[in-house]
mmCIF file of C-alpha atoms in Angstrom:
data_model
loop_
_atom_site.group_PDB
_atom_site.id
_atom_site.type_symbol
_atom_site.label_atom_id
_atom_site.label_comp_id
_atom_site.label_asym_id
_atom_site.label_seq_id
_atom_site.Cartn_x
_atom_site.Cartn_y
_atom_site.Cartn_z
ATOM 1 C CA MET H 1 94.449 110.641 121.679
ATOM 2 C CA GLY H 2 94.537 106.963 122.286
ATOM 3 C CA VAL H 3 97.316 104.750 124.039
ATOM 4 C CA ILE H 4 101.064 105.780 122.756
ATOM 5 C CA VAL H 5 103.353 102.980 123.228
ATOM 6 C CA VAL H 6 107.142 103.471 123.365
ATOM 7 C CA ALA H 7 108.757 99.948 122.550
ATOM 8 C CA PHE H 8 111.355 98.177 120.238
ATOM 9 C CA ILE H 9 110.371 94.780 120.126
ATOM 10 C CA ALA H 10 109.056 92.349 117.764
ATOM 11 C CA LEU H 11 105.493 91.018 117.260
ATOM 12 C CA VAL H 12 104.384 89.054 114.196
ATOM 13 C CA PRO H 13 100.767 88.454 112.907
ATOM 14 C CA ALA H 14 99.271 85.816 114.422
ATOM 15 C CA SER H 15 98.645 84.506 110.722
ATOM 16 C CA VAL H 16 102.177 83.838 110.513
ATOM 17 C CA GLN H 17 102.478 80.325 111.198
ATOM 18 C CA ALA H 18 106.047 79.222 111.042
ATOM 19 C CA ARG H 19 108.247 80.268 114.036
ATOM 20 C CA GLY H 20 111.385 79.657 115.352
ATOM 21 C CA ASP H 21 112.619 78.268 118.968
ATOM 22 C CA GLY H 22 111.931 81.396 121.229
ATOM 23 C CA ALA H 23 114.041 80.036 124.212
ATOM 24 C CA GLY H 24 116.184 83.187 125.721
ATOM 25 C CA VAL H 25 115.404 85.339 122.706
ATOM 26 C CA ALA H 26 115.724 89.037 123.302
ATOM 27 C CA PRO H 27 116.242 92.011 121.228
ATOM 28 C CA ILE H 28 119.783 93.661 120.757
ATOM 29 C CA ARG H 29 119.709 96.251 118.264
ATOM 30 C CA PRO H 30 116.085 96.839 117.075
ATOM 31 C CA SER H 31 116.338 98.742 113.559
ATOM 32 C CA SER H 32 112.637 99.024 113.255
ATOM 33 C CA LEU H 33 109.005 98.407 114.297
ATOM 34 C CA ALA H 34 105.676 97.495 112.887
ATOM 35 C CA VAL H 35 102.065 96.368 114.050
ATOM 36 C CA SER H 36 99.754 94.013 112.266
ATOM 37 C CA PRO H 37 96.362 94.176 111.822
ATOM 38 C CA GLU H 38 95.592 92.207 114.342
ATOM 39 C CA GLY H 39 97.797 94.378 116.846
ATOM 40 C CA ALA H 40 101.015 91.584 117.024
ATOM 41 C CA LEU H 41 103.925 94.223 117.302
ATOM 42 C CA LEU H 42 106.920 93.049 115.296
ATOM 43 C CA ILE H 43 110.607 94.039 115.495
ATOM 44 C CA ALA H 44 113.564 93.775 112.817
ATOM 45 C CA ASP H 45 116.847 93.460 114.878
ATOM 46 C CA ALA H 46 119.924 94.522 112.773
ATOM 47 C CA ALA H 47 122.267 93.204 114.904
ATOM 48 C CA ARG H 48 120.357 89.598 115.218
ATOM 49 C CA ASN H 49 119.763 89.792 111.490
ATOM 50 C CA GLN H 50 116.365 88.489 112.447
ATOM 51 C CA ILE H 51 112.631 89.723 113.045
ATOM 52 C CA LEU H 52 111.168 89.088 116.544
ATOM 53 C CA GLU H 53 107.757 89.002 118.162
ATOM 54 C CA ARG H 54 106.910 89.859 121.370
ATOM 55 C CA LEU H 55 104.377 87.408 122.631
ATOM 56 C CA SER H 56 101.520 88.462 125.257
ATOM 57 C CA ASP H 57 103.541 86.955 127.954
ATOM 58 C CA GLY H 58 106.574 89.477 127.463
ATOM 59 C CA ARG H 59 108.882 86.783 125.540
ATOM 60 C CA PHE H 60 110.305 87.201 122.195
ATOM 61 C CA GLU H 61 109.814 84.701 119.571
ATOM 62 C CA VAL H 62 112.190 84.590 116.317
ATOM 63 C CA ILE H 63 109.636 84.605 113.307
ATOM 64 C CA ALA H 64 112.578 85.488 110.359
ATOM 65 C CA GLY H 65 116.155 84.876 110.030
ATOM 66 C CA SER H 66 118.408 82.175 111.100
ATOM 67 C CA GLY H 67 120.539 84.717 113.033
ATOM 68 C CA ALA H 68 123.755 84.365 110.436
ATOM 69 C CA ARG H 69 124.163 87.385 108.302
ATOM 70 C CA GLY H 70 123.837 87.432 104.368
ATOM 71 C CA PHE H 71 121.130 86.155 101.792
ATOM 72 C CA SER H 72 119.356 83.059 101.619
ATOM 73 C CA GLY H 73 116.104 81.222 101.793
ATOM 74 C CA ASP H 74 113.919 82.440 98.944
ATOM 75 C CA GLY H 75 111.116 80.114 98.680
ATOM 76 C CA GLY H 76 111.691 78.304 101.984
ATOM 77 C CA GLN H 77 110.747 78.951 105.659
ATOM 78 C CA ALA H 78 111.485 82.295 106.610
ATOM 79 C CA VAL H 79 113.156 81.265 110.123
ATOM 80 C CA ARG H 80 115.905 79.222 108.323
ATOM 81 C CA ALA H 81 116.698 82.473 106.009
ATOM 82 C CA ARG H 82 119.693 84.625 106.132
ATOM 83 C CA LEU H 83 118.848 88.182 106.423
ATOM 84 C CA ASN H 84 121.374 91.167 106.306
ATOM 85 C CA GLU H 85 120.462 94.175 108.550
ATOM 86 C CA PRO H 86 116.335 93.995 108.272
ATOM 87 C CA ALA H 87 114.974 97.584 108.658
ATOM 88 C CA GLY H 88 111.217 98.931 107.696
ATOM 89 C CA MET H 89 108.107 96.870 107.623
ATOM 90 C CA ALA H 90 104.614 96.433 106.693
ATOM 91 C CA VAL H 91 102.061 94.363 107.129
ATOM 92 C CA GLY H 92 99.438 93.329 104.523
ATOM 93 C CA ALA H 93 95.537 92.466 104.952
ATOM 94 C CA ASP H 94 96.220 89.089 104.219
ATOM 95 C CA GLY H 95 98.916 88.642 106.963
ATOM 96 C CA THR H 96 101.963 89.105 104.652
ATOM 97 C CA LEU H 97 105.065 90.861 106.385
ATOM 98 C CA PHE H 98 106.841 93.100 103.755
ATOM 99 C CA PHE H 99 110.203 94.091 105.086
ATOM 100 C CA ALA H 100 113.307 96.126 103.701
ATOM 101 C CA ASP H 101 116.477 93.700 103.674
ATOM 102 C CA ALA H 102 118.756 96.908 103.468
ATOM 103 C CA LEU H 103 122.197 95.346 103.168
ATOM 104 C CA ASN H 104 120.916 92.707 100.637
ATOM 105 C CA ASN H 105 119.678 95.625 98.712
ATOM 106 C CA ARG H 106 116.049 93.639 98.602
ATOM 107 C CA VAL H 107 112.737 94.104 99.462
ATOM 108 C CA ARG H 108 111.058 90.777 101.047
ATOM 109 C CA ALA H 109 107.712 89.515 102.025
ATOM 110 C CA ILE H 110 107.043 86.267 104.151
ATOM 111 C CA SER H 111 103.558 84.591 103.635
ATOM 112 C CA PRO H 112 100.884 83.840 106.316
ATOM 113 C CA ASN H 113 102.423 80.232 105.910
ATOM 114 C CA GLY H 114 105.935 81.453 106.768
ATOM 115 C CA VAL H 115 107.607 81.439 103.072
ATOM 116 C CA ILE H 116 110.045 84.221 102.459
ATOM 117 C CA ARG H 117 110.569 85.414 98.801
ATOM 118 C CA THR H 118 112.020 88.581 97.094
ATOM 119 C CA ILE H 119 109.770 91.056 95.704
ATOM 120 C CA ALA H 120 111.714 93.943 94.823
ATOM 121 C CA GLY H 121 115.621 94.059 94.314
ATOM 122 C CA ASP H 122 118.291 91.719 92.518
ATOM 123 C CA GLY H 123 120.839 91.941 95.259
ATOM 124 C CA ARG H 124 122.914 94.752 93.390
ATOM 125 C CA GLY H 125 123.269 98.389 94.868
ATOM 126 C CA GLY H 126 122.324 100.879 92.141
ATOM 127 C CA TRP H 127 119.997 103.285 90.607
ATOM 128 C CA THR H 128 116.337 101.975 89.758
ATOM 129 C CA ARG H 129 115.277 102.674 86.765
ATOM 130 C CA GLY H 130 111.253 103.669 86.518
ATOM 131 C CA GLY H 131 109.308 100.865 84.720
ATOM 132 C CA SER H 132 111.788 98.060 85.848
ATOM 133 C CA ARG H 133 110.928 94.814 86.720
ATOM 134 C CA ALA H 134 110.795 94.892 90.289
ATOM 135 C CA VAL H 135 113.027 91.472 91.159
ATOM 136 C CA ALA H 136 115.272 92.158 88.280
ATOM 137 C CA THR H 137 116.707 95.527 88.970
ATOM 138 C CA PRO H 138 119.266 97.310 91.441
ATOM 139 C CA LEU H 139 117.885 98.714 94.761
ATOM 140 C CA LEU H 140 120.428 100.663 96.748
ATOM 141 C CA SER H 141 119.794 100.314 100.299
ATOM 142 C CA PRO H 142 116.110 100.100 101.045
ATOM 143 C CA GLU H 143 115.136 101.565 104.312
ATOM 144 C CA ALA H 144 111.564 101.429 104.734
ATOM 145 C CA VAL H 145 108.364 100.178 103.084
ATOM 146 C CA ALA H 146 104.587 101.443 103.467
ATOM 147 C CA PHE H 147 101.228 100.754 101.870
ATOM 148 C CA GLY H 148 99.714 103.858 100.402
ATOM 149 C CA ILE H 149 95.847 104.448 100.392
ATOM 150 C CA ASP H 150 95.746 102.895 96.963
ATOM 151 C CA GLY H 151 96.385 99.808 98.708
ATOM 152 C CA ARG H 152 99.974 99.698 96.849
ATOM 153 C CA LEU H 153 103.551 99.302 98.262
ATOM 154 C CA TYR H 154 105.966 102.125 98.400
ATOM 155 C CA ILE H 155 109.567 101.547 99.283
ATOM 156 C CA ALA H 156 112.064 104.172 100.348
ATOM 157 C CA ALA H 157 115.624 103.324 98.623
ATOM 158 C CA SER H 158 117.868 105.693 100.675
ATOM 159 C CA GLY H 159 120.939 105.269 98.799
ATOM 160 C CA TYR H 160 119.603 107.380 95.827
ATOM 161 C CA GLY H 161 117.147 108.957 97.605
ATOM 162 C CA GLU H 162 114.176 107.067 95.802
ATOM 163 C CA VAL H 163 110.505 106.453 96.450
ATOM 164 C CA LEU H 164 109.483 103.969 94.006
ATOM 165 C CA ARG H 165 105.900 102.322 93.995
ATOM 166 C CA LEU H 166 105.483 98.439 93.696
ATOM 167 C CA GLU H 167 102.734 98.231 90.668
ATOM 168 C CA ARG H 168 100.333 95.307 90.436
ATOM 169 C CA ASN H 169 102.291 94.102 87.388
ATOM 170 C CA GLY H 170 105.700 93.723 89.155
ATOM 171 C CA ARG H 171 107.296 96.827 88.013
ATOM 172 C CA LEU H 172 108.483 99.735 89.506
ATOM 173 C CA THR H 173 107.147 103.345 89.170
ATOM 174 C CA ARG H 174 109.511 106.094 90.513
ATOM 175 C CA ILE H 175 107.680 108.670 92.676
ATOM 176 C CA VAL H 176 110.704 110.851 93.403
ATOM 177 C CA GLY H 177 114.294 110.730 92.831
ATOM 178 C CA ILE H 178 117.019 112.301 90.940
ATOM 179 C CA ARG H 179 120.157 110.711 90.173
ATOM 180 C CA HIS H 180 123.356 112.032 92.098
ATOM 181 C CA ALA H 181 121.412 114.510 94.034
ATOM 182 C CA GLY H 182 121.854 113.956 97.374
ATOM 183 C CA GLY H 183 120.264 116.840 99.452
ATOM 184 C CA VAL H 184 116.949 118.570 99.296
ATOM 185 C CA VAL H 185 116.224 119.387 95.649
ATOM 186 C CA GLY H 186 113.197 120.544 93.434
ATOM 187 C CA VAL H 187 110.859 122.199 96.502
ATOM 188 C CA GLY H 188 108.000 123.678 94.820
ATOM 189 C CA GLY H 189 108.075 121.533 91.981
ATOM 190 C CA SER H 190 107.075 118.013 90.587
ATOM 191 C CA ALA H 191 108.171 115.205 92.962
ATOM 192 C CA ALA H 192 109.123 113.319 89.883
ATOM 193 C CA ARG H 193 111.959 115.891 89.296
ATOM 194 C CA ALA H 194 112.735 116.215 92.997
ATOM 195 C CA SER H 195 115.180 114.245 95.319
ATOM 196 C CA GLY H 196 114.324 112.381 97.890
ATOM 197 C CA ASP H 197 117.262 113.260 100.437
ATOM 198 C CA GLY H 198 118.080 110.083 101.492
ATOM 199 C CA VAL H 199 114.885 108.823 102.327
ATOM 200 C CA ASN H 200 115.171 106.389 105.336
ATOM 201 C CA ALA H 201 111.067 106.846 106.383
ATOM 202 C CA LEU H 202 107.689 107.278 104.512
ATOM 203 C CA ALA H 203 104.012 107.163 105.745
ATOM 204 C CA PHE H 204 100.458 108.415 103.923
ATOM 205 C CA ASP H 205 98.098 110.632 105.373
ATOM 206 C CA ALA H 206 94.223 110.451 105.155
ATOM 207 C CA ALA H 207 94.588 112.828 102.123
ATOM 208 C CA GLY H 208 96.981 110.936 100.172
ATOM 209 C CA ASP H 209 100.007 112.908 100.695
ATOM 210 C CA VAL H 210 103.369 111.022 101.699
ATOM 211 C CA PHE H 211 105.615 112.375 104.254
ATOM 212 C CA LEU H 212 109.268 111.629 103.914
ATOM 213 C CA ALA H 213 112.033 111.642 106.422
ATOM 214 C CA GLY H 214 115.429 113.006 104.124
ATOM 215 C CA PHE H 215 118.307 111.325 106.420
ATOM 216 C CA ASN H 216 121.110 113.139 104.501
ATOM 217 C CA THR H 217 120.052 117.016 105.579
ATOM 218 C CA LYS H 218 117.761 116.104 108.013
ATOM 219 C CA ALA H 219 114.382 117.219 106.518
ATOM 220 C CA LEU H 220 110.960 116.383 106.726
ATOM 221 C CA LEU H 221 109.427 116.600 103.280
ATOM 222 C CA GLU H 222 106.069 115.907 101.529
ATOM 223 C CA ILE H 223 104.991 114.788 98.466
ATOM 224 C CA THR H 224 101.065 115.922 97.936
ATOM 225 C CA SER H 225 98.067 113.714 96.392
ATOM 226 C CA GLY H 226 98.763 116.018 93.455
ATOM 227 C CA GLY H 227 102.614 115.484 93.081
ATOM 228 C CA LYS H 228 103.676 118.512 94.437
ATOM 229 C CA PHE H 229 107.516 118.266 96.399
ATOM 230 C CA ARG H 230 107.190 120.547 99.584
ATOM 231 C CA LEU H 231 108.656 121.260 102.993
ATOM 232 C CA PRO H 232 105.562 120.839 105.351
ATOM 233 C CA ASN H 233 107.415 123.264 107.947
ATOM 234 C CA GLY H 234 108.910 125.368 105.529
ATOM 235 C CA GLU H 235 112.625 124.523 106.691
ATOM 236 C CA ILE H 236 114.877 121.877 107.332
ATOM 237 C CA ALA H 237 114.894 120.359 110.813
ATOM 238 C CA PHE H 238 113.888 116.859 111.439
ATOM 239 C CA TYR H 239 115.845 114.035 112.732
ATOM 240 C CA PRO H 240 114.244 110.482 113.418
ATOM 241 C CA ARG H 241 117.274 108.456 114.437
ATOM 242 C CA GLY H 242 116.521 105.077 112.685
ATOM 243 C CA PRO H 243 114.817 103.863 109.536
ATOM 244 C CA SER H 244 111.114 103.845 109.422
ATOM 245 C CA GLY H 245 110.835 106.974 111.532
ATOM 246 C CA LEU H 246 107.106 107.880 110.175
ATOM 247 C CA ALA H 247 104.109 105.651 110.838
ATOM 248 C CA SER H 248 100.245 106.358 110.494
ATOM 249 C CA ASP H 249 97.149 105.269 112.140
ATOM 250 C CA SER H 250 94.044 103.735 110.558
ATOM 251 C CA HIS H 251 92.487 107.283 110.418
ATOM 252 C CA GLY H 252 95.445 108.450 108.404
ATOM 253 C CA SER H 253 97.172 110.589 111.190
ATOM 254 C CA VAL H 254 100.917 110.642 110.571
ATOM 255 C CA TYR H 255 103.487 110.323 113.600
ATOM 256 C CA GLY H 256 107.146 110.706 113.456
ATOM 257 C CA MET H 257 110.546 110.482 115.768
ATOM 258 C CA ASN H 258 112.063 113.955 115.997
ATOM 259 C CA THR H 259 115.218 113.574 117.808
ATOM 260 C CA GLN H 260 114.123 112.749 121.381
ATOM 261 C CA ALA H 261 110.180 113.532 120.748
ATOM 262 C CA ILE H 262 107.385 111.607 119.235
ATOM 263 C CA VAL H 263 105.632 114.194 116.996
ATOM 264 C CA ARG H 264 102.322 114.553 114.931
ATOM 265 C CA VAL H 265 103.034 115.273 111.432
ATOM 266 C CA THR H 266 100.653 117.217 109.259
ATOM 267 C CA PRO H 267 101.103 119.539 106.117
ATOM 268 C CA SER H 268 101.803 122.490 108.676
ATOM 269 C CA GLY H 269 104.668 120.853 109.964
ATOM 270 C CA PRO H 270 105.612 118.611 113.115
ATOM 271 C CA ARG H 271 103.982 118.895 116.434
ATOM 272 C CA THR H 272 105.437 117.411 119.383
ATOM 273 C CA ILE H 273 103.017 115.160 121.505
ATOM 274 C CA TYR H 274 105.802 113.610 123.839
ATOM 275 C CA SER H 275 109.294 114.365 124.530
ATOM 276 C CA PHE H 276 111.908 112.304 126.296
ATOM 277 C CA SER H 277 114.196 115.240 126.703
ATOM 278 C CA GLY H 278 115.765 115.697 130.102
ATOM 279 C CA LEU H 279 113.602 112.367 131.422
ATOM 280 C CA LYS H 280 114.839 109.572 133.182
ATOM 281 C CA VAL H 281 113.362 106.091 132.106
ATOM 282 C CA ARG H 282 114.177 103.518 134.862
ATOM 283 C CA GLY H 283 117.739 104.911 134.968
ATOM 284 C CA ILE H 284 118.059 105.294 131.265
ATOM 285 C CA THR H 285 119.014 108.917 130.580
ATOM 286 C CA GLY H 286 119.340 110.224 126.869
ATOM 287 C CA PHE H 287 116.072 108.284 125.740
ATOM 288 C CA LEU H 288 116.589 108.497 122.125
ATOM 289 C CA PRO H 289 113.581 106.703 119.970
ATOM 290 C CA ASN H 290 114.863 104.377 117.546
ATOM 291 C CA GLY H 291 112.000 102.909 115.997
ATOM 292 C CA LEU H 292 108.223 103.884 115.616
ATOM 293 C CA ALA H 293 105.014 101.759 114.953
ATOM 294 C CA VAL H 294 101.280 102.847 115.272
ATOM 295 C CA SER H 295 98.357 100.564 115.914
ATOM 296 C CA ARG H 296 95.213 100.779 113.974
ATOM 297 C CA SER H 297 93.584 102.126 117.173
ATOM 298 C CA GLY H 298 96.410 104.503 117.544
ATOM 299 C CA VAL H 299 98.751 102.902 120.136
ATOM 300 C CA ILE H 300 102.279 104.474 119.397
ATOM 301 C CA TYR H 301 105.161 102.121 119.803
ATOM 302 C CA THR H 302 108.804 103.442 119.915
ATOM 303 C CA ASP H 303 112.007 102.324 121.860
ATOM 304 C CA THR H 304 115.716 103.289 122.609
ATOM 305 C CA ALA H 305 118.822 101.162 122.379
ATOM 306 C CA GLU H 306 122.378 101.477 124.120
ATOM 307 C CA GLY H 307 124.987 102.596 121.833
ATOM 308 C CA ASN H 308 122.675 104.747 119.772
ATOM 309 C CA GLY H 309 124.936 107.805 120.608
ATOM 310 C CA TRP H 310 122.318 108.816 123.283
ATOM 311 C CA ALA H 311 120.808 106.202 125.463
ATOM 312 C CA ASN H 312 122.944 104.498 128.321
ATOM 313 C CA GLY H 313 120.493 101.566 128.130
ATOM 314 C CA SER H 314 117.694 99.644 126.107
ATOM 315 C CA ALA H 315 114.259 99.803 126.904
ATOM 316 C CA ILE H 316 110.510 99.367 125.517
ATOM 317 C CA VAL H 317 108.047 101.591 126.842
ATOM 318 C CA VAL H 318 104.276 102.105 126.815
ATOM 319 C CA LEU H 319 102.451 105.498 127.142
ATOM 320 C CA GLU H 320 99.079 105.151 128.309
ATOM 321 C CA GLY H 321 95.443 106.616 128.543
ATOM 322 C CA PRO H 322 94.640 110.579 128.028
ATOM 323 C CA ARG H 323 97.823 111.381 130.232
ATOM 324 C CA ARG H 324 100.171 109.338 128.551
ATOM 325 C CA THR H 325 101.254 107.704 131.473
ATOM 326 C CA LEU H 326 104.955 105.775 130.788
ATOM 327 C CA ARG H 327 104.996 102.211 131.642
ATOM 328 C CA VAL H 328 108.038 100.062 130.650
ATOM 329 C CA LEU H 329 107.613 96.763 129.153
ATOM 330 C CA TRP H 330 110.860 95.416 128.575
ATOM 331 C CA GLN H 331 114.402 96.933 129.555
ATOM 332 C CA ARG H 332 118.284 95.517 129.389
#
């Protein structure tokens, strides 16, 4: 398999032109990672309320968020906007960056010229009705976004365990979610009548199946391309620490975070490909991945952060080559 990178940083697509003053910028509490089609690594930092880019020389630069918590800025430059705990991200083919602005109950987009706008959610936290106009409906705690093989954007709204598809007409279709159902409900039946279990991550494989991380009861879930709801490993035992803990590469292989391991996810269940259990990374013990991203070539990025309940430090690392040699990219 290709190179695996363990990192929690920030790199924005080269096509995003508007940038902030990056002097002295460094991650504090990364919450999600993404990689652009050009290979740029992005990181949403929930403590900074900003999205950062890791530059080729190892420095970081702000590409979204003024640093002040709140909501503002639609229609203007992203670096001047207020964000409120940015979470999962996905980059479109044209360089547009989509991200879950979790505590603002919105999904927002940053165009290649750096302008930010809301594409889903009106700021209210509530149940999203299927068929609603995306920008005029409640959306409770969006945590992750991902593109399906159909090219449309999918949203994981953890508050009600909903997965929503943004249609080309600007309306939302519910793929999974039952109001007032917080656990795993509906296994073996139609996803439309199932609960997403507080879903906070999603990723598609080459067959069009979508895998979900259910945070409420720590379950790995799957919606088949035919719309059936199932448990890939037949049991509940899957724990990605942060939002957006599932990611797929350009070949449709899906990877995930499962406690201290990076796993390959298939309809048969997860298989560990790298474990941090018992491993000391340059003095850091209890390395627990917080974020995950996979490049088009199969390079995997993850991180750990001090204060996540396990780690005594923060780091970005890369696992390189067929033997997955670990190299630290950044440490604090």
